[in-house]
Amino acid sequence: MYASGKYSSRGPALIPRMKTKHRIYYITLFSVVLLGLIATGMFQFWPHSIESTADWTLDKRSVHDAPLVRLTLSSPIPERGDLSCRMHTCFDVYRCGYNPKNKIKVYIYPLQRFVDEMGVPISSTGLSREYNDLLSAISDSDFYTDDVTRACLFIPSIDVLNQNSLRVRETAQALAILSRWDKGMNHLLFNMLPGGPPDYNTALDVPRDRVLLAGGGFSTWTYRQGYDVSIPVYSPLSADIDLPERQPGPRHYFILSSQTAIHREYRAELERLKEENGEALLLLDKCSNLSQGAASARKRCYKGQVYDYPQILQESSFCVVLRGARLGQAALSDVLQAGCVPVILADSYILPFSEVLDWKRASVVIPEEKLSEMYTILKSIPHRQVEEMQRQARWFWEAYFSSMKAIGLTTLQIINDRIYPYAARTYEQWNNPPVVKWTSVNSPLFLPLIPPRAPGFTAVVLTYDRVESLFRVITEISKVPSLAKLLVVWNNQNKSPPEESLWPKIGVPLKVVRTKENKLSNRFFPYDEIETEAVLAIDDDIIMLTSDELQFGYEYFNYLYTYKMPGDIKNWVDAHMNCEDIAMNFLVANITGKAPIKVTPRKKFKCPECTAIDGLSLDQTHMVERSECINKFASVFGTMPLKVVEHRADPVLYKDDFPEKLKSFPNIGSL
């Protein structure tokens, strides 16, 4: 019995061959799918922007081409600003929601031309250059969105920077008909020149419901703390005149007054100070012999002598900023740009961005009634502090005042920090200029991200041959609960350490390391015996510290001192046998950008057994060299990283009359 089957030259036909028309169909289908995948991939990787179609820039949208909106007499008017508004009552934070970047989204309304029933515009100037720069900067930032449904904050394209150019009622009506107005909830207005004659209110007079106001002249009566944002009055001279940064230090004049429209009583008081202090004070006024115009705005005069403004501000250590008709003055921005320390006399004035900026570091605020004492007050400020304030003043201008972009983005960042407080910028980020670091160290986080080999800290004691004092220090340090190991660095190559039986008996390992050369830098060498992350470096004559005070704090920077110290600082220290402690403070301050904190009461150094031969600090030239080394180190670092600090931290209850057993650190303060 045979099975029948069909054969061909290609073998048995087990699977029927596809018909030609079907084969063409599937080939075509496959080609279409393949082309679709290729097109999708090209679209994904081809440069494009999702939100580029509705960018807010004046180049793309001219005011003259904007649609016309006619207001009627019956158009609604918002209520006057609610003084009780706070972020939790007049701002809907739930609109902002959660996003991975912790950034609010800001929507800018499209440009519109608002006119009344007679066709008269609501503003005499339309859109100012400053407001256009502000809106353009925001539209180019990470805050911007053109999707109104994603927006957390809304900014009208109605320019209210200068109230003098507005029709108050009609401007309020224009705000009320905005599509997302909702009684001003989550809306932001920028105003720098509020009020008008004769009283000059310190906040915008336009009725605005619950709007969040960024204002340039707030007083304590109109500022809603934690809701409004106090902003500077922008100075147009910032864009027109480039003042190169001047190094901090003494200037030709001690005090300078350059404002032209101050009250006659204030001018009379300044003239009296001028008579008392002579050339130390320069009192300028408007030039009467020049024609009015842009050129005259950049000139100031004193007894017929003409000075260039604002260049003359760089010639003074302190510059007076007095209140005028309005509290906020553009002169403040000019003074900061010049690196001159502003002396602000404007009672109840809310300083710009005072929510985040520490103005004590960059200015002197004096009550108006103490204008007569101004010279005495300023003379009491140390020269070093004046230089730090000059440097800080200039940096404030560069970071927050120099342009409408800087002012606008700073305002949005403050609001952003309120909404996302867990991601807010720190005090240091707002107030500390960028730290100048040497190129060999990019980050202070140079240590491996692994746990230390041992908990607690290692005490490294540098000694030469003061054995009695050394043993006392060892005995005291051994009482500290957190001590893990004690390392003695024997710096005397001509004398051997004491025998093992003579050393104090302590409860932690004690290791003696003999050095090959007598150098002060040996105290900061990262020895292999150090297994803890924290190290306490101490001399053999520091016998006034108690175990409680030693337990109170410690930190690790030996690696940087040994291998990454810039310039020839380490060699200088070893050659002069001095200033290693100052060098370490320079290093830590430069890396962290922070000042040291004094944690215990001040005590006098006591070492009754020390002689002039034993102690380096007893040499008469020792303190002279320490002044020289500060100047030396500052020149190597390129800046003065050490900071003026007026702060101390003490354990709770250390001075209170409580039983000793209830105190964690009972011996702090005792000798």
XYZ file of C-alpha atoms in Angstrom:
671
model
C 0.000 0.000 0.000
C 1.449 3.279 -1.060
C 0.631 6.775 0.112
C 0.012 9.226 -2.640
C 1.724 12.626 -2.597
C 2.873 15.503 -4.788
C 6.543 16.149 -5.349
C 8.388 18.967 -7.023
C 11.988 19.766 -7.722
C 12.107 21.633 -4.338
C 10.883 18.646 -2.379
C 7.539 17.620 -0.944
C 4.852 20.349 -0.886
C 3.917 20.026 2.801
C 2.739 23.713 3.024
C 0.723 25.261 0.237
C 2.544 28.086 -1.523
C 1.189 31.644 -0.956
C -0.639 33.126 -3.866
C 1.082 36.059 -5.574
C -1.606 38.624 -4.712
C -1.480 37.668 -1.010
C 2.301 37.892 -0.954
C 2.187 41.433 -2.385
C -0.415 42.416 0.229
C 1.697 41.277 3.192
C 4.876 42.822 1.794
C 3.069 46.142 1.434
C 1.662 45.915 4.983
C 5.097 45.144 6.413
C 6.622 48.094 4.542
C 3.995 50.500 5.896
C 4.589 49.325 9.490
C 8.345 49.635 9.060
C 8.091 53.171 7.653
C 5.798 54.117 10.546
C 8.320 52.916 13.123
C 11.135 54.826 11.401
C 9.059 58.025 11.284
C 8.149 57.680 14.976
C 11.800 57.272 15.942
C 12.836 60.313 13.911
C 10.142 62.399 15.572
C 11.237 61.330 19.036
C 14.874 62.284 18.502
C 14.437 65.260 16.178
C 14.886 68.611 18.026
C 11.494 70.184 18.679
C 9.580 71.966 21.441
C 6.096 71.149 22.586
C 5.418 74.626 23.942
C 7.146 76.692 21.301
C 3.980 77.589 19.406
C 2.726 80.087 21.964
C 5.870 81.724 23.313
C 5.331 85.059 25.020
C 7.643 87.587 23.406
C 7.044 91.057 22.105
C 8.839 90.103 18.884
C 6.049 87.690 18.020
C 3.182 89.700 19.460
C 3.109 93.437 18.929
C 0.927 95.539 21.219
C -0.567 97.204 18.169
C -1.579 93.818 16.756
C -3.152 92.661 20.025
C -6.945 92.240 20.041
C -8.979 95.206 21.283
C -11.154 94.774 24.393
C -13.695 97.509 25.132
C -14.701 98.075 28.752
C -18.147 99.377 29.695
C -19.256 101.466 32.631
C -21.032 98.399 33.977
C -17.941 96.189 33.823
C -17.304 94.604 37.249
C -14.750 96.139 39.615
C -12.783 93.925 42.019
C -12.815 94.563 45.715
C -9.952 96.502 47.236
C -6.992 94.330 48.303
C -7.733 92.093 51.284
C -5.206 92.920 54.038
C -5.967 89.628 55.809
C -4.769 87.497 52.878
C -2.178 84.829 53.563
C -0.965 81.865 51.513
C -3.375 79.513 53.285
C -6.435 81.767 52.840
C -6.076 83.524 49.459
C -3.880 81.137 47.467
C -4.925 77.708 46.213
C -1.744 75.641 46.588
C -3.576 72.566 45.299
C -3.490 74.068 41.819
C 0.276 73.682 41.920
C 0.173 69.978 42.711
C 3.221 67.755 42.831
C 5.882 67.657 40.151
C 9.348 66.059 40.208
C 11.121 69.383 39.606
C 9.339 71.173 42.482
C 8.637 74.105 40.168
C 5.447 76.127 39.998
C 4.046 76.676 36.516
C 3.324 80.270 35.503
C 0.909 81.311 32.769
C 1.085 84.754 31.137
C -2.152 86.079 29.685
C -2.059 86.962 25.973
C -1.588 90.620 25.107
C -4.795 92.649 24.823
C -5.508 96.347 24.328
C -8.038 97.522 26.882
C -9.967 100.732 26.165
C -13.022 102.386 27.694
C -16.321 103.068 25.921
C -14.796 106.145 24.317
C -11.824 104.171 22.984
C -9.326 105.697 25.444
C -6.645 103.209 26.600
C -6.459 102.299 30.279
C -2.733 103.157 30.294
C -0.982 106.193 28.866
C 2.179 104.233 28.087
C 0.919 100.823 27.009
C 3.479 98.104 27.647
C 6.713 99.535 29.069
C 10.118 98.206 28.088
C 10.695 97.087 31.682
C 7.474 95.073 31.863
C 8.140 93.502 28.477
C 11.611 92.457 29.682
C 10.039 90.980 32.809
C 7.425 88.935 30.944
C 9.936 87.793 28.330
C 12.331 86.593 31.059
C 9.562 84.602 32.731
C 8.467 83.079 29.413
C 12.036 81.895 28.824
C 12.345 80.348 32.295
C 11.538 76.909 33.679
C 8.520 78.409 35.437
C 6.631 79.183 32.230
C 3.829 77.164 30.669
C 1.496 78.068 27.815
C -1.014 75.457 29.009
C -3.472 77.351 31.165
C -4.767 74.121 32.716
C -1.324 73.308 34.139
C -0.728 76.771 35.600
C -0.339 77.383 39.305
C 0.206 81.138 39.009
C -1.251 83.637 36.534
C 0.379 86.906 35.463
C -1.706 89.467 33.535
C -0.059 91.163 30.565
C -1.457 94.448 31.926
C 1.442 96.711 32.906
C 0.928 98.155 36.408
C 4.602 98.817 37.244
C 4.007 102.570 37.437
C 0.690 103.674 38.900
C 1.215 107.179 37.498
C 0.528 105.871 33.987
C -2.681 104.010 34.909
C -6.347 104.807 35.043
C -7.096 103.070 38.328
C -10.793 102.208 37.851
C -10.435 101.005 34.262
C -7.353 98.920 35.095
C -9.336 97.178 37.842
C -12.153 96.454 35.392
C -9.675 94.960 32.927
C -8.331 92.631 35.625
C -11.820 91.496 36.635
C -12.706 90.203 33.156
C -9.617 88.006 32.793
C -10.639 84.432 31.992
C -9.133 82.859 35.133
C -9.554 85.808 37.514
C -11.641 84.081 40.238
C -11.365 87.093 42.578
C -7.630 87.325 41.957
C -6.868 83.880 43.360
C -3.370 82.700 42.326
C -2.724 85.911 40.356
C 0.460 87.970 40.631
C 0.892 91.678 39.876
C 4.205 93.560 39.707
C 4.185 97.190 40.837
C 7.242 99.342 41.577
C 5.825 102.858 41.849
C 2.630 102.726 43.942
C 0.326 105.524 44.992
C 0.046 109.054 43.726
C -0.031 112.632 44.987
C -0.561 113.908 47.535
C -0.388 110.961 49.969
C 1.504 108.359 47.860
C 0.073 105.130 49.200
C 2.710 102.447 49.817
C 0.746 99.791 47.905
C -0.942 99.774 44.505
C -4.274 101.656 44.611
C -5.890 99.512 41.904
C -8.666 97.338 43.426
C -7.391 93.799 42.988
C -9.332 91.322 45.176
C -6.976 88.585 46.478
C -4.081 89.207 44.125
C -0.582 88.457 45.387
C 1.327 91.727 44.978
C 5.030 92.118 44.242
C 5.434 95.729 45.317
C 8.326 98.174 45.333
C 7.384 100.436 48.220
C 5.679 98.441 50.955
C 5.458 99.731 54.499
C 4.744 97.644 57.566
C 1.116 98.837 57.317
C 0.440 97.570 53.792
C 2.761 94.558 53.527
C 1.059 91.201 54.064
C 3.881 89.155 55.523
C 4.310 85.742 53.958
C 1.956 86.659 51.099
C 3.172 89.757 49.273
C 6.739 90.039 48.003
C 8.707 93.243 48.511
C 10.723 93.956 45.359
C 13.244 96.696 44.491
C 12.510 99.736 42.374
C 14.414 99.041 39.177
C 16.949 101.654 38.143
C 17.169 102.224 34.354
C 20.793 103.266 34.859
C 21.585 99.595 35.520
C 21.030 98.797 31.848
C 22.644 101.955 30.469
C 25.799 102.262 32.575
C 28.314 99.518 33.295
C 30.059 100.059 36.627
C 33.014 97.677 36.956
C 33.249 95.992 40.331
C 35.594 97.780 42.704
C 37.613 95.968 45.333
C 36.334 96.513 48.898
C 38.330 98.902 51.043
C 38.606 102.544 52.130
C 37.197 105.128 49.729
C 37.843 108.843 49.151
C 34.665 109.838 50.999
C 33.258 108.265 54.139
C 29.583 109.237 53.565
C 27.910 110.397 50.364
C 24.389 111.666 49.723
C 23.316 111.839 46.069
C 19.501 112.007 46.094
C 18.028 115.161 44.598
C 14.450 115.284 45.884
C 14.756 114.768 49.635
C 12.803 116.681 52.263
C 14.248 120.042 53.256
C 14.516 118.993 56.927
C 16.669 116.012 55.993
C 18.836 118.160 53.729
C 19.317 120.686 56.515
C 20.456 117.914 58.873
C 22.855 116.542 56.246
C 24.320 120.023 55.726
C 24.906 120.289 59.468
C 26.740 116.932 59.421
C 28.779 118.213 56.485
C 29.858 121.281 58.473
C 30.897 119.109 61.429
C 32.830 116.474 59.480
C 34.181 118.381 56.501
C 35.554 116.441 53.525
C 34.513 113.073 54.983
C 30.952 113.775 53.805
C 29.982 114.733 50.244
C 26.490 116.231 49.882
C 25.336 116.302 46.250
C 22.245 117.816 44.654
C 20.677 118.411 41.253
C 22.750 120.495 38.859
C 20.930 123.799 38.339
C 23.131 124.924 35.449
C 22.319 121.928 33.210
C 19.311 121.562 30.927
C 16.783 118.904 31.883
C 17.055 115.548 30.160
C 18.746 112.175 30.248
C 22.182 113.764 30.474
C 21.297 115.836 33.542
C 19.907 112.731 35.293
C 23.433 111.313 35.200
C 25.044 114.348 36.816
C 25.217 115.617 40.403
C 26.654 118.889 41.670
C 28.183 120.393 44.770
C 28.978 124.113 44.799
C 29.295 124.276 41.032
C 31.448 121.138 40.712
C 29.876 118.477 38.497
C 30.149 114.746 39.249
C 29.196 111.787 37.060
C 26.358 109.720 38.505
C 26.278 106.883 39.478
C 30.096 106.622 39.087
C 30.661 108.984 42.028
C 28.977 106.441 44.346
C 32.034 104.194 44.028
C 34.126 106.865 45.758
C 32.366 106.503 49.121
C 32.271 103.830 51.814
C 28.672 104.616 52.818
C 25.851 106.059 50.696
C 22.710 107.583 52.183
C 19.326 106.299 50.948
C 16.553 108.495 52.356
C 12.819 108.109 51.840
C 11.299 110.408 49.263
C 7.664 110.838 48.315
C 7.661 107.045 48.103
C 9.408 104.659 50.477
C 11.032 102.614 47.711
C 13.835 104.434 45.919
C 15.740 103.471 42.744
C 18.786 105.021 44.435
C 19.105 101.858 46.517
C 19.843 99.841 43.385
C 22.406 102.410 42.183
C 24.177 102.331 45.541
C 24.371 98.536 45.607
C 25.717 98.438 42.059
C 28.519 100.801 43.107
C 29.512 98.506 45.985
C 28.746 101.305 48.431
C 27.143 100.290 51.736
C 23.620 101.773 51.795
C 22.625 103.686 54.905
C 18.842 103.383 54.816
C 16.715 105.963 56.627
C 13.103 105.099 55.801
C 11.017 104.154 58.810
C 8.577 101.255 58.274
C 10.073 100.430 54.848
C 10.029 96.722 53.964
C 13.386 96.148 52.291
C 13.400 94.289 48.955
C 13.278 90.499 49.233
C 13.710 90.821 53.006
C 11.889 87.502 53.360
C 15.063 85.756 52.234
C 17.887 88.351 52.194
C 19.824 89.238 55.350
C 20.154 92.998 54.961
C 22.297 93.326 58.099
C 25.146 91.885 56.028
C 24.902 94.521 53.294
C 23.408 97.696 54.766
C 22.971 99.873 57.816
C 19.398 100.770 58.780
C 19.085 103.860 60.971
C 15.823 105.356 62.311
C 15.034 108.712 60.730
C 15.132 110.439 64.109
C 18.792 109.391 64.515
C 19.991 111.021 61.309
C 22.000 113.470 63.416
C 23.927 110.509 64.933
C 24.647 108.832 61.589
C 28.345 109.735 61.421
C 29.042 108.415 64.933
C 27.108 105.204 64.272
C 28.980 104.462 61.048
C 32.374 105.233 62.585
C 31.810 102.489 65.148
C 31.699 99.763 62.467
C 35.052 97.900 62.129
C 36.919 98.296 58.831
C 36.866 94.568 58.155
C 33.092 94.487 58.525
C 32.699 97.471 56.189
C 34.655 95.620 53.505
C 32.465 92.543 53.890
C 29.359 94.727 53.592
C 30.716 96.397 50.442
C 31.308 93.004 48.883
C 27.870 91.759 49.931
C 26.137 94.893 48.623
C 27.616 94.451 45.172
C 26.682 90.767 45.126
C 23.081 91.529 46.156
C 22.836 93.841 43.148
C 24.318 91.332 40.720
C 22.122 88.472 41.929
C 18.794 90.179 42.626
C 18.676 93.823 41.418
C 20.633 94.076 38.167
C 17.795 93.469 35.678
C 14.065 92.983 35.383
C 14.848 89.330 34.759
C 16.679 89.039 38.096
C 13.823 90.780 39.926
C 11.104 88.684 38.289
C 12.766 85.293 38.711
C 13.731 86.050 42.315
C 10.090 86.870 43.043
C 8.930 83.601 41.516
C 11.591 81.650 43.415
C 10.373 83.102 46.730
C 6.798 82.073 45.916
C 8.059 78.678 44.767
C 9.857 78.174 48.098
C 6.618 78.840 49.966
C 4.726 76.253 47.951
C 7.492 73.630 48.041
C 9.170 74.350 51.389
C 10.936 70.978 51.504
C 12.824 71.964 48.337
C 13.332 75.635 49.275
C 16.675 77.392 48.972
C 18.590 77.696 52.243
C 19.707 80.874 54.002
C 23.220 80.254 52.745
C 22.074 79.845 49.150
C 20.192 83.139 49.280
C 22.839 85.150 51.116
C 26.283 83.676 50.503
C 28.097 84.705 47.321
C 29.495 81.803 45.323
C 32.591 80.576 47.112
C 35.877 80.897 45.248
C 37.397 77.423 45.216
C 40.701 76.249 43.790
C 40.463 73.982 40.785
C 41.917 70.881 42.415
C 38.874 70.417 44.649
C 35.452 70.387 43.015
C 33.340 69.317 45.974
C 33.707 69.041 49.739
C 32.116 65.592 49.503
C 35.414 63.955 48.645
C 35.092 61.110 51.137
C 33.772 57.706 50.033
C 30.094 57.184 50.711
C 30.664 54.271 53.106
C 30.332 54.068 56.890
C 33.499 54.835 58.904
C 35.478 51.877 60.195
C 34.840 52.951 63.788
C 32.270 55.196 65.503
C 33.143 58.255 67.587
C 36.239 60.367 66.979
C 40.004 60.069 67.088
C 41.994 62.563 69.166
C 45.296 63.535 67.515
C 47.628 65.261 70.024
C 50.690 67.027 68.638
C 53.558 67.148 71.122
C 57.277 67.898 71.310
C 58.561 67.136 74.798
C 56.124 68.642 77.325
C 55.376 65.286 78.884
C 53.592 66.491 82.026
C 51.206 68.712 80.076
C 50.713 65.958 77.474
C 49.677 63.425 80.113
C 47.162 65.880 81.586
C 45.618 66.422 78.155
C 45.438 62.653 77.542
C 43.783 62.070 80.909
C 41.148 64.736 80.257
C 40.394 63.663 76.688
C 40.008 60.023 77.730
C 36.925 61.004 79.765
C 34.989 61.932 76.609
C 32.406 59.194 75.904
C 32.732 59.481 72.108
C 36.508 58.995 72.040
C 37.449 55.919 69.962
C 41.243 56.205 69.830
C 44.002 58.540 70.986
C 46.907 59.206 68.624
C 50.003 61.038 69.920
C 52.156 62.617 67.214
C 55.683 62.790 68.670
C 57.345 65.669 66.801
C 60.771 65.526 68.505
C 63.378 63.648 66.456
C 66.100 64.179 69.074
C 64.299 62.629 72.002
C 62.413 59.376 72.417
C 58.866 59.198 73.825
C 58.425 58.066 77.463
C 58.393 54.366 78.222
C 55.105 52.568 77.848
C 54.733 52.020 81.607
C 54.773 55.801 82.258
C 51.810 56.665 80.046
C 48.357 57.262 81.604
C 46.075 54.227 81.734
C 43.002 55.000 79.640
C 40.052 52.985 78.371
C 40.718 53.423 74.625
C 43.662 52.440 72.393
C 46.631 54.838 72.613
C 49.109 54.944 69.736
C 52.337 56.985 69.461
C 53.522 58.007 65.987
C 57.095 59.321 65.614
C 57.583 61.823 62.786
C 60.631 62.165 60.551
C 60.602 65.961 60.610
C 59.447 68.623 63.076
C 56.546 70.230 61.175
C 53.289 71.705 62.469
C 51.454 70.183 59.504
C 52.043 66.732 61.005
C 48.995 67.262 63.186
C 46.751 67.215 60.101
C 48.244 64.228 58.288
C 45.628 61.506 57.513
C 47.339 58.694 59.448
C 46.350 55.097 58.742
C 45.636 54.666 62.443
C 42.649 57.038 62.095
C 39.603 54.838 61.560
C 36.884 57.337 62.455
C 35.267 59.932 60.244
C 35.695 62.679 62.854
C 39.066 63.835 64.170
C 39.914 66.197 67.023
C 43.301 67.860 66.449
C 44.657 69.358 69.666
C 47.965 70.584 71.091
C 49.606 69.132 74.165
C 49.110 72.360 76.150
C 45.330 72.772 75.720
C 44.515 71.818 79.267
C 41.667 74.257 79.888
C 39.032 72.250 77.972
C 36.781 69.865 79.869
C 35.490 66.527 78.620
C 31.994 68.013 78.225
C 33.306 70.724 75.938
C 35.233 68.228 73.842
C 32.110 66.085 73.472
C 30.229 69.106 72.118
C 31.590 69.018 68.549
C 34.267 67.877 66.041
C 34.868 67.647 62.220
C 37.163 65.977 59.623
C 39.286 67.918 57.121
C 42.739 66.372 57.421
C 42.771 65.009 53.902
C 42.205 68.419 52.342
C 44.804 70.077 54.549
C 47.483 67.540 53.649
C 46.861 67.013 49.932
C 44.655 69.825 48.607
C 45.773 72.984 50.412
C 46.213 75.642 47.694
C 49.458 77.441 46.912
C 52.395 77.258 49.286
C 50.361 77.692 52.470
C 51.424 74.373 54.014
C 55.100 75.056 53.305
C 54.752 78.553 54.768
C 53.240 77.131 57.965
C 56.020 74.553 58.326
C 58.742 77.125 57.669
C 57.395 79.629 60.221
C 56.086 77.065 62.755
C 52.942 79.161 63.086
C 49.345 79.654 61.853
C 48.422 76.029 61.133
C 45.133 76.587 62.989
C 44.356 79.683 60.913
C 45.182 77.774 57.712
C 42.733 75.042 58.695
C 40.021 77.637 59.394
C 40.650 79.227 55.992
C 40.315 75.807 54.406
C 37.073 74.857 56.172
C 35.468 78.279 55.625
C 36.388 78.245 51.933
C 35.028 74.741 51.386
C 31.802 75.071 53.388
C 31.144 78.787 52.910
C 30.278 79.002 56.602
C 31.755 80.792 59.573
C 32.992 78.927 62.662
C 30.714 78.848 65.697
C 32.044 79.536 69.179
C 30.525 76.810 71.329
C 31.971 77.475 74.760
C 32.727 80.484 76.993
C 35.913 82.370 76.367
C 38.768 81.293 78.630
C 42.300 82.457 79.038
C 45.090 80.081 78.138
C 46.792 78.728 81.261
C 50.019 76.733 81.224
C 51.973 77.519 84.433
C 54.743 75.026 83.664
C 55.354 76.393 80.142
C 58.386 78.608 79.478
C 59.342 80.815 76.548
C 61.567 77.998 75.308
C 58.757 75.434 75.524
C 55.917 77.449 73.981
C 55.859 78.834 70.460
C 53.068 81.250 71.405
C 55.194 82.859 74.123
C 57.646 84.194 71.533
C 57.154 87.954 70.981
C 57.152 87.556 67.189
C 54.473 84.850 67.289
C 51.446 87.172 67.225
C 53.046 89.476 64.642
C 53.464 86.549 62.278
C 49.847 85.518 62.788
C 48.702 88.853 61.362
C 51.048 88.405 58.414
C 49.815 84.891 57.716
C 46.182 86.051 57.442
C 47.175 88.441 54.654
C 49.314 85.730 53.073
C 46.540 83.119 53.110
C 43.925 85.579 51.783
C 46.143 86.378 48.794
C 46.599 82.665 48.011
C 42.872 81.898 48.261
C 42.049 84.988 46.216
C 39.451 86.040 48.763
C 38.881 86.289 52.500
C 36.888 83.113 53.264
C 36.766 83.824 57.002
C 33.508 85.503 57.929
C 32.495 87.965 60.616
C 30.211 86.103 62.985
C 28.418 87.213 66.106
C 26.964 83.955 67.318
C 27.649 81.410 70.006
C 25.928 78.180 70.921
C 25.738 76.791 74.439
C 24.109 73.616 75.750
C 20.673 74.135 77.212
C 20.695 74.760 80.999
C 24.507 74.903 81.273
C 24.296 78.160 83.280
C 20.987 77.509 85.027
C 20.758 76.529 88.646
C 19.747 72.910 88.135
C 21.080 69.754 89.771
C 24.239 68.615 87.976
C 22.792 65.166 87.289
C 20.068 66.746 85.126
C 22.595 68.445 82.853
C 24.115 66.711 79.829
C 27.256 68.916 79.933
C 27.726 70.073 83.560
C 31.408 70.993 83.208
C 31.149 73.460 80.352
C 32.431 76.789 81.594
C 34.536 75.392 84.436
C 38.322 75.545 84.624
